[in-house]
XYZ file of C-alpha atoms in Angstrom:
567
model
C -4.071 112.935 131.400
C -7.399 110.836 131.546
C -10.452 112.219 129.277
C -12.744 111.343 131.526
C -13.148 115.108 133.195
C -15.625 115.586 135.094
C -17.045 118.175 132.311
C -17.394 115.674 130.153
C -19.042 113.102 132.704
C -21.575 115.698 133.664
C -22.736 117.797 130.165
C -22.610 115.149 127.458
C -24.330 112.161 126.218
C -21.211 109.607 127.679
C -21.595 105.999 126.311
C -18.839 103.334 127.815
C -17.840 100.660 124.826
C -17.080 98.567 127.756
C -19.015 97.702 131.193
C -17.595 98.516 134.156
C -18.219 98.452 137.730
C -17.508 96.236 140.625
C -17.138 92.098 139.059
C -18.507 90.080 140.889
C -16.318 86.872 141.786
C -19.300 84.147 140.829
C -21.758 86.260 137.849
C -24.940 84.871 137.361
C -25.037 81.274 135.681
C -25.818 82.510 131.961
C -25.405 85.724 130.629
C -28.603 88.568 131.478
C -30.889 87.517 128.975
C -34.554 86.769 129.842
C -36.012 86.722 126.763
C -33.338 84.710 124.643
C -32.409 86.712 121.394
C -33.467 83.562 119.414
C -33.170 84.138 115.382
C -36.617 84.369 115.562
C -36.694 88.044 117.531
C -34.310 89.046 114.642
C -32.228 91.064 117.371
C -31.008 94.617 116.010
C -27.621 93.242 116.685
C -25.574 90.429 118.250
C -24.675 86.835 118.124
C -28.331 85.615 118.105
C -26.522 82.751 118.895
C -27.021 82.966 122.662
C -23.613 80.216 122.798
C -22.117 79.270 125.885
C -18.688 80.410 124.310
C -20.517 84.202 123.670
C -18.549 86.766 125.121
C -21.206 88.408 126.262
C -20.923 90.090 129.530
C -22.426 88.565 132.652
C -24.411 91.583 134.432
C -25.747 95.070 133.860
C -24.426 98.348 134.596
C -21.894 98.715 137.863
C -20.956 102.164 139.146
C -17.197 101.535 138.156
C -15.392 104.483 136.262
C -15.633 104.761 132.707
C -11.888 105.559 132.329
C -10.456 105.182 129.144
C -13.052 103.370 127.649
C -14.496 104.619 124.162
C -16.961 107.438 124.582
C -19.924 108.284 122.080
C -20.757 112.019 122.749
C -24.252 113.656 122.282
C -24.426 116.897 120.122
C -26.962 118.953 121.801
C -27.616 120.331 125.780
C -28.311 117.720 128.474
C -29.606 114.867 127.333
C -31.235 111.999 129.775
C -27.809 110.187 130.048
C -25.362 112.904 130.570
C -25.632 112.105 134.943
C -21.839 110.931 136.089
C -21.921 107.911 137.768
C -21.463 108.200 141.271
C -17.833 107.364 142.573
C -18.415 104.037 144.371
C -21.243 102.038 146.032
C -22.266 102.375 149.595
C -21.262 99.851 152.249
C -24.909 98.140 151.620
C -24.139 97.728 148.043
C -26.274 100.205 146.505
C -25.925 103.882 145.583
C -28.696 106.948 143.900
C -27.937 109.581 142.603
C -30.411 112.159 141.981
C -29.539 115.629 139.392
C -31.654 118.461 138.300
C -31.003 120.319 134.869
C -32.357 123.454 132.910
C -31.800 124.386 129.659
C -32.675 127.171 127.452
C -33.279 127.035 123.935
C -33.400 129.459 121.416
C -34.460 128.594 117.967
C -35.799 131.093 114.641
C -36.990 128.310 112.702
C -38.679 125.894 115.221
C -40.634 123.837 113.275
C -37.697 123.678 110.762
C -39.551 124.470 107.695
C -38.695 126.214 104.516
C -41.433 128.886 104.969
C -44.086 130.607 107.635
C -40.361 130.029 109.958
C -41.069 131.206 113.616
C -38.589 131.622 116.575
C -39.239 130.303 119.876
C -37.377 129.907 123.596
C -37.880 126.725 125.031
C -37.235 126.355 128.490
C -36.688 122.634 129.758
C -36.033 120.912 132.911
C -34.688 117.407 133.380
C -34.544 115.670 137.173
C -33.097 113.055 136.759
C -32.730 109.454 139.001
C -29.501 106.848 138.597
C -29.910 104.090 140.741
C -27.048 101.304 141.005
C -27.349 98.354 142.935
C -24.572 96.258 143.199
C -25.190 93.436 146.236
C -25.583 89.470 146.707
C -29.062 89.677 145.322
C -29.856 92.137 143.336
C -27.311 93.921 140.713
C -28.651 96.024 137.875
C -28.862 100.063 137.264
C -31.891 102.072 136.216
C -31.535 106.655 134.906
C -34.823 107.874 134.332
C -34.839 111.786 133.649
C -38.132 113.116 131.993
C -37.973 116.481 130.253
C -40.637 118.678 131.108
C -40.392 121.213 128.390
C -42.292 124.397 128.143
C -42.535 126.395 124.865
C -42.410 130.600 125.604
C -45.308 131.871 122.721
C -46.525 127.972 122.667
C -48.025 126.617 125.789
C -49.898 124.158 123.379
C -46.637 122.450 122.810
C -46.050 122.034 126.363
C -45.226 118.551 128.090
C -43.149 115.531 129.140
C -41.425 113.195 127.567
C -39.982 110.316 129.595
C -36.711 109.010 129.189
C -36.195 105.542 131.243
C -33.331 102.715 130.864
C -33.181 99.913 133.762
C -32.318 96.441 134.162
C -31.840 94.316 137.468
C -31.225 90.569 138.343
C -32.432 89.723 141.395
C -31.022 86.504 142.844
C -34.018 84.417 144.445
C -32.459 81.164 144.629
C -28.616 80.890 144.198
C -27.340 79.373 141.122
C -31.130 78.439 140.188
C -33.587 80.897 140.432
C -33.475 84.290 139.112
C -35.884 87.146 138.100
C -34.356 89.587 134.927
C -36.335 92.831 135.215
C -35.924 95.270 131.737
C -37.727 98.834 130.692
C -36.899 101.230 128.331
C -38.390 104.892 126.992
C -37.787 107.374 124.880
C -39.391 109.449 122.079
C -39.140 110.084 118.060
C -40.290 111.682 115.547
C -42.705 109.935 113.759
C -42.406 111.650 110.179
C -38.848 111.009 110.285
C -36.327 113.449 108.707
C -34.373 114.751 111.657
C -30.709 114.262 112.236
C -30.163 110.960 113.733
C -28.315 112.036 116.564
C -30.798 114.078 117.837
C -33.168 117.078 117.074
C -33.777 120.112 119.107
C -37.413 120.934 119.010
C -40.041 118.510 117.455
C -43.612 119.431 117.580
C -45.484 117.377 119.718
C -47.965 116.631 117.133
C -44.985 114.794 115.273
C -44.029 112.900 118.401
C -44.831 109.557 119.410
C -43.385 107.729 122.813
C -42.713 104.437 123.039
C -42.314 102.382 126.255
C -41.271 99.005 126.883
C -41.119 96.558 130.149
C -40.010 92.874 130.434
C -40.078 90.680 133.639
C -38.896 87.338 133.408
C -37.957 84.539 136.105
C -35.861 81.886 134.820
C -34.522 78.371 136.734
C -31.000 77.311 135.638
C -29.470 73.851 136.787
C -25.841 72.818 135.828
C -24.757 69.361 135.008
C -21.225 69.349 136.098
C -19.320 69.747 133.227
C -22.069 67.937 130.974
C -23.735 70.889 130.508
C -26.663 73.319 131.541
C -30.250 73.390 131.619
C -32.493 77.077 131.433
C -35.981 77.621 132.022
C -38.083 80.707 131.797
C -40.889 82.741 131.036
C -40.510 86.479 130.020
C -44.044 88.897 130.199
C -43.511 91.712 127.995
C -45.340 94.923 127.369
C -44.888 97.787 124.489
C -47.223 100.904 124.407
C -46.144 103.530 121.413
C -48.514 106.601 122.047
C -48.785 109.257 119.485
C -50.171 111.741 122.419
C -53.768 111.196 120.571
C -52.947 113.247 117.844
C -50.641 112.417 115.412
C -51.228 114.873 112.418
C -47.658 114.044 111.892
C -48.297 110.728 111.259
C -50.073 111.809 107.968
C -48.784 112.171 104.163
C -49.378 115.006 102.042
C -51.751 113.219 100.931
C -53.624 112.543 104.415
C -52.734 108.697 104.332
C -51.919 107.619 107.532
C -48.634 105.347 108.121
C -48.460 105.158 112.003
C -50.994 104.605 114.548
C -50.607 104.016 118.071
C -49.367 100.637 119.347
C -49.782 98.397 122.423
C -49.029 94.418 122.918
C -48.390 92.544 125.779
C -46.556 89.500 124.941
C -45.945 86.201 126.746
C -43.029 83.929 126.022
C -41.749 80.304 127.366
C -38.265 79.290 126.275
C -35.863 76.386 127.102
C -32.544 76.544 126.447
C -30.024 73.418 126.990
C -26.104 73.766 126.341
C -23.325 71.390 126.572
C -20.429 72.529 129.281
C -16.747 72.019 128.729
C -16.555 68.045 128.750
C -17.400 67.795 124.821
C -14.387 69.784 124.024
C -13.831 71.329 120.703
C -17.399 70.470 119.914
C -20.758 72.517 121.930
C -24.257 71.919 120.976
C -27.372 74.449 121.831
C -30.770 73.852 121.519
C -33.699 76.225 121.860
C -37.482 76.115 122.006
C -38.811 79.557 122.042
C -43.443 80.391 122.073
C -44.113 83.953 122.040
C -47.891 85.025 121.985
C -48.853 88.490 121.376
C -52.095 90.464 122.788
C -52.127 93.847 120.873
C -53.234 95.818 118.577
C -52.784 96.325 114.728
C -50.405 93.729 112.906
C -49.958 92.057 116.437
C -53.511 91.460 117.102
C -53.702 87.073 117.580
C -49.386 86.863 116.670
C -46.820 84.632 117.220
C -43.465 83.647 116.770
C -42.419 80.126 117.773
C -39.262 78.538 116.700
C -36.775 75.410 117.643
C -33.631 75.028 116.738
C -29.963 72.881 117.446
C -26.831 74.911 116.688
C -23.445 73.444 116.780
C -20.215 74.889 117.174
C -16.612 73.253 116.528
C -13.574 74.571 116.986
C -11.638 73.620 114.197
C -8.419 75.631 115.638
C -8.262 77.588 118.074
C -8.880 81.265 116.767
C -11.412 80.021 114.442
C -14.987 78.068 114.912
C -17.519 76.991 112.784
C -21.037 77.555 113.156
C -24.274 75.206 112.077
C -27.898 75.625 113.078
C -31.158 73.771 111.901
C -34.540 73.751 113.051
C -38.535 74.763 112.805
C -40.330 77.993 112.733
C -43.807 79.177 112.483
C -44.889 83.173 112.567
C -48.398 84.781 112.148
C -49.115 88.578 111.642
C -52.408 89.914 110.962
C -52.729 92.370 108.219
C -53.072 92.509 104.686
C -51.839 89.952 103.343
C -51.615 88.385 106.529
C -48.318 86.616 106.754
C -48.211 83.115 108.004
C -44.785 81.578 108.013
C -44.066 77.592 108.573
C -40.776 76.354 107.137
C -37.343 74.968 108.366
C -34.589 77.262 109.241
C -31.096 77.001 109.115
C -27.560 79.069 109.222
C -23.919 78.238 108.566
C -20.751 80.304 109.559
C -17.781 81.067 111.575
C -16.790 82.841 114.900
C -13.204 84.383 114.399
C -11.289 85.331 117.724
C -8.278 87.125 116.953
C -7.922 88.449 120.960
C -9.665 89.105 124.427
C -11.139 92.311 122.650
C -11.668 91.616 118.732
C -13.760 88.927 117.627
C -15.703 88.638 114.192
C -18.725 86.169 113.328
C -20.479 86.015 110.311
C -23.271 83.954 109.280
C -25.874 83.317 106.438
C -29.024 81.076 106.361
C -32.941 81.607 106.301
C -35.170 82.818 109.194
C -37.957 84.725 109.281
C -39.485 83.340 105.653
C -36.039 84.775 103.487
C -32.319 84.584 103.020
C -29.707 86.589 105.116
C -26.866 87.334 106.443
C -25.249 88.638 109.584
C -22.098 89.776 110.595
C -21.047 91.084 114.132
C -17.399 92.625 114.607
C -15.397 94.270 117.315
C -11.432 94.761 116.390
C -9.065 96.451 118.002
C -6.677 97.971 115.974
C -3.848 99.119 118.027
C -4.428 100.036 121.522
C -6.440 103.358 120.425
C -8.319 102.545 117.590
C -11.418 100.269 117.709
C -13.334 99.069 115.074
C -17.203 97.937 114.993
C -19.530 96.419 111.870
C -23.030 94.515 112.283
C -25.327 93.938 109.485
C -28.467 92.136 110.207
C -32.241 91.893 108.235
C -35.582 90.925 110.704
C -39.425 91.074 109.771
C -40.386 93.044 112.761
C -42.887 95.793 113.509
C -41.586 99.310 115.485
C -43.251 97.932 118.675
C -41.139 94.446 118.435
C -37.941 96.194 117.953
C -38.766 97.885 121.322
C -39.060 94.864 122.920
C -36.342 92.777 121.151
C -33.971 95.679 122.368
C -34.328 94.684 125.792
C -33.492 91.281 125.120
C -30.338 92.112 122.957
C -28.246 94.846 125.119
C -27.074 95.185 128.358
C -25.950 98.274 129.871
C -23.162 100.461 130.909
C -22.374 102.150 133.949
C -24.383 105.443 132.958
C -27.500 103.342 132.194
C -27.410 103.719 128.165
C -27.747 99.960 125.948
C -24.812 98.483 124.644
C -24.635 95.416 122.502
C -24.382 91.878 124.370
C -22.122 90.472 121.354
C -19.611 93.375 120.338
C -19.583 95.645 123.705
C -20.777 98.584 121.222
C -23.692 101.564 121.922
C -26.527 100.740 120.286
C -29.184 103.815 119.312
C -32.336 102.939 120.494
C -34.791 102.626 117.436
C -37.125 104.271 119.485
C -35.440 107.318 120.089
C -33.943 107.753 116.380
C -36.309 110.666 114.415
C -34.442 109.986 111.379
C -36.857 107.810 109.762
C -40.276 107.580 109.634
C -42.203 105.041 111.931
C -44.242 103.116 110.636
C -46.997 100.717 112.311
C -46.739 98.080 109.656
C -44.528 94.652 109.424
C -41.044 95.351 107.881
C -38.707 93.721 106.320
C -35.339 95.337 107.979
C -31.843 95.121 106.401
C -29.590 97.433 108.616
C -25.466 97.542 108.577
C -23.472 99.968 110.392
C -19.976 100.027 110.606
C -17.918 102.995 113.167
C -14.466 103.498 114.274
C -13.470 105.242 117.301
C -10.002 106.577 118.263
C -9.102 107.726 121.835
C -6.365 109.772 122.811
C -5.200 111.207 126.543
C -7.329 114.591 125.271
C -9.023 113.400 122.186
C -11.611 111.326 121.050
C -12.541 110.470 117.208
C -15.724 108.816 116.041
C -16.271 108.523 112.193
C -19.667 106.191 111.668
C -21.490 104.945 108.970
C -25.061 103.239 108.582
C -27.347 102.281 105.965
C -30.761 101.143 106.410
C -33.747 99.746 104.291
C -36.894 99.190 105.487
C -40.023 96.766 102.803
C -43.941 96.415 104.366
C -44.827 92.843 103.942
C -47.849 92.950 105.320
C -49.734 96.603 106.044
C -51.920 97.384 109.371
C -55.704 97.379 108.353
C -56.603 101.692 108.232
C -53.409 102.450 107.381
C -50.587 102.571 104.248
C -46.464 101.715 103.683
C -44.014 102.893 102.290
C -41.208 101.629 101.598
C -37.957 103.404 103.114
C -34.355 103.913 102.547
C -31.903 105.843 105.209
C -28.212 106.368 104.533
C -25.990 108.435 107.054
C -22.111 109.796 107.897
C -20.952 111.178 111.351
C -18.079 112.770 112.334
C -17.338 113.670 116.533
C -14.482 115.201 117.539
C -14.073 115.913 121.356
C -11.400 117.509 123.070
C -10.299 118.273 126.491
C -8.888 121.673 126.829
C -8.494 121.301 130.079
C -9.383 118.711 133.481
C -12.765 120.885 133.858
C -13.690 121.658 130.239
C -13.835 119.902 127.078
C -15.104 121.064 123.778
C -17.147 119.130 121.486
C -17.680 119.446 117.345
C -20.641 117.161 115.565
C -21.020 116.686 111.605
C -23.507 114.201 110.124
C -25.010 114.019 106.409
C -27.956 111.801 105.616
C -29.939 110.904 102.877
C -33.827 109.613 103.936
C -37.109 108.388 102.218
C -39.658 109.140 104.549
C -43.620 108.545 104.424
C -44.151 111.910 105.740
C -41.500 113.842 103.559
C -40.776 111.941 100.837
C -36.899 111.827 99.722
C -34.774 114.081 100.825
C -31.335 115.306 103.163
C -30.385 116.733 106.183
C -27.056 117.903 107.016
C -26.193 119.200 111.018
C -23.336 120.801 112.226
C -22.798 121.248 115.919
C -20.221 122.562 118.316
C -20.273 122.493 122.408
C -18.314 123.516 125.176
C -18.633 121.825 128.528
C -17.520 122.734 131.844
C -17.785 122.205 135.517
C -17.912 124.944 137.227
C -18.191 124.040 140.569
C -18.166 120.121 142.060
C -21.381 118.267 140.937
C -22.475 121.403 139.181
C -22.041 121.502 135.579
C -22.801 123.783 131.990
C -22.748 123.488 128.979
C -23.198 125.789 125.671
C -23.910 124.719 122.190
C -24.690 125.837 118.805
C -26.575 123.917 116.061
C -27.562 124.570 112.491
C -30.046 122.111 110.704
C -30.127 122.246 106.974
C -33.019 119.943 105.497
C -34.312 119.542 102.194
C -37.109 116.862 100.749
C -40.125 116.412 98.028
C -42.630 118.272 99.964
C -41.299 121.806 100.296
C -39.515 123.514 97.745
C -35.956 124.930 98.773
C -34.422 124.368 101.927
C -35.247 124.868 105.747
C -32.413 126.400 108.101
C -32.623 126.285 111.993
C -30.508 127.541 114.082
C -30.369 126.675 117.825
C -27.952 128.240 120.434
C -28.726 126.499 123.967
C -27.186 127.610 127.180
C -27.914 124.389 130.359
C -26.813 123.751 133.702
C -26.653 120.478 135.585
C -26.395 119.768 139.100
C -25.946 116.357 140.815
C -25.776 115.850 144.113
């Protein structure tokens, strides 16, 4: 029996470890990256190597079927990627799939708060858009579902948030020209403090919504086995708007830590790789200008770097890594950060199959010492196991844009890392935290293991992150932040229509905007179909939170009852 029902393809958050679709025989020349995740961009996650010997995938999304592929399931109602993929592309290459969804909330604490607690129904709808294109030019898939939510005793809560993740390569010229089109949206929390897997009901004075575009046309030219030449240019543009409020963006105190955000960015990269006639040995070398036009610590940035990495296979399951070169960052703020000094990075690539791979690095980039380790293993044919640790100096609005250059996606439209094949949580879309407008110092590890069984699925993760201002946006403060959280999903198919879902995570947060503190969740969901294309879903939550700025604890409990039909 396959767990991929439809119930569970068309009520819960489903996120493929692996892409799927349609493979092309020829992919595109170099792997879907317009905007090279140089060690400069401090990707989230990834070999930032960019190597010819990556094995990264070679295109976006597909309409394939997940299958037995690793799942990440969602905790609560219908979120934005919960659409099935439609069974197969049309004749021309191309299929959409459009779905509407409502959802009913009901909530007696909805601002979660330890006191003053009121109840609420919030009613939301969700139309939703998943378009896969899959044809000699173009390939690429885009879901965009806003909610429209209205509040029942609230209407000054009412509103939409848009939730958008697309990416196409369009083929102008074959095996030169291309043009790598990228957007993402979502929305947070901005005083952090909410379960990172999702929160019911924020207050939209709490909310900010960040959205993020990239268009990039890049030449590639291959020198027989010599080696290969890429060209580009990548236009990128971040708005994070705080729906011209943002009270929530405010300590006790009334210090402000967030304001709204906007840059549009313009990089020019060349990349040159050897090809297959130097053997053991491959050599890449990257020059990378990225000027920023925004606002805050981005106002007059830039991040420009060069650099020559080797790689040599010294047997075959195991290659050694080198890199040298040349950076120089700005950021204005206070202090304002200027950064001109050599880089560098030693370390190894172990590949101990097709699936599992390890590589593990440490040098100096971005003005400090660091490491970074990216792992997928396969232990057993059920079991998978993924670990990255990375640390950046970044702003929120960067690690928008950086996303886009450092995922790919699978066949539902959510990111997945290039290096490892894993989901990746947008940073956008994760309240758990505060945001913060200022320049950060990131360290971040994860590590998660998922086992699959013909009914079952088990997910146990683990994260830690840490988050130092360097340099602090002019009107505003930092903080500096610490985030530590557990999961547990369990998800299990009763039967081929209906599969039941239990959530656990435990987290432990500094936040600007609540100081230290917990939050536990507990969730559990039942999904059916209940008809073809039409599916429901019921779920109840409990939220247990406690911090510095309320004494005792605040309780919410949410039961939501949603519907979903595609057609």
């Amino acid at each position: 029996m396959r767990f991929d029902t439809p119930a569970l393809r068309g009520a819960v958050i489903g996120v493929a470890l692996t892409v799927g679709g349609n493979a092309r025989a020829e992919p595109p020349p170099l792997p879907i990256r317009a905007a090279p995740a140089l060690p400069a961009t401090a990707p989230a996650s990834g070999d930032s190597t960019g190597l010819p010997w990556s094995d990264a995938p070679a295109r976006v999304g597909g309409t394939g079927d997940l299958g037995d592929s690793g799942v990440r399931l969602g905790t609560l109602g219908f979120p934005y990627t919960a659409v099935a993929p439609p069974p197969g592309l049309s004749a021309e290459g191309w299929s959409l799939t459009p779905s509407i969804a409502a959802q009913v909330l009901a909530t007696d604490n909805v601002d979660l708060t330890v006191r003053d607690r009121r109840s609420e129904l919030i009613t939301t709808f969700t139309p939703g858009l998943l378009l896969s294109l899959d044809t000699a030019r173009v390939q690429g898939i885009a879901n965009y579902a806003p909610n429209l939510t209205f509040y029942g005793s609230d209407s000054d809560q009412n509103r939409i948030d848009h939730r958008f993740n697309g990416q196409f390569l369009a083929t102008l010229v074959p095996d030169a020209l291309f043009l790598d089109l990228r957007g993402a949206a979502a929305v947070q929390a901005v005083s952090g403090g909410y379960a990172p897997e999702g929160s019911p009901a924020v207050n939209r004075n709490d909310q900010v919504q960040t959205t993020s575009f990239q268009l990039s046309p890049y030449f590639v030219h291959r020198f027989g086995g010599i080696g290969t030449m890429q060209l580009g240019y990548a236009l990128q543009h971040v708005t994070q708007d705080s729906n011209g409020t943002g009270s929530g963006a405010l300590t006790p105190t009334g210090q402000r830590f967030f304001s709204d955000q906007d840059f549009t960015a313009h990089e020019v990269y060349a990349i040159g790789r050897t090809g297959e006639e130097f053997g053991r040995l491959a050599l890449e070398s990257r020059i990378s200008s990225t000027e920023y036009d925004g606002t805050g610590i981005l106002d007059g940035a830039y991040r420009r770097i060069a650099t020559v990495e080797t790689r040599y296979v010294i047997i075959r399951p195991v290659a050694a890594l080198v890199e040298v070169g040349y950076e120089q960052q700005r950021y204005n703020g206070t202090p304002p950060v200027d950064i001109n000094e050599p880089v560098w990075s030693v370390g190894a690539r172990l590949t101990l199959s097709p699936e599992s791979r390890i590589t593990a690095k440490f040098g100096h980039h971005d003005g400090f010492d660091s490491a970074v380790l990216d792992a997928v293993v396969a232990l057993g044919g059920r079991t998978t196991l993924y670990a990255n640790y990375a640390e950046r100096l970044t702003t929120s609005a960067q690690r928008a844009a950086d996303l886009l250059s450092t995922t790919t996606l699978d066949p539902l439209g959510n990111p997945i890392d290039i290096a490892t094949g894993a989901p990746v949580a947008q940073p956008f879309a994760n309240s758990f935290m505060g945001a913060q407008s200022s320049l950060m110092r990131i360290r971040r590890g994860s590590v998660s293991i998922s086992q699959i069984w013909p009914r079952d699925i088990f997910t146990l993760s683990l994260s830690r992150e840490e988050r130092r201002p360097v340099s602090v946006e002019t009107g505003t403060t930092a903080f500096s932040q610490t985030g530590n959280s557990g999961s547990l999903t369990w998800s299990h198919a009763l039967t081929e229509a209906t599969t039941a879902i239990g959530y656990g995570q435990y987290g432990t947060f500094d936040s600007p905007g609540r100081g230290s503190g917990n939050v536990f969740t507990v969730s559990a969901s039942l999904a059916t179909e209940l008809a073809p294309g039409l599916s429901g879903v019921l779920t109840y939550m409990m939220t247990n939170r406690g911090d510095d700025i309320a004494s005792g604890r605040a309780v919410q409990n949410v039961v939501l009852v949603g519907l979903r039909q595609t057609f």
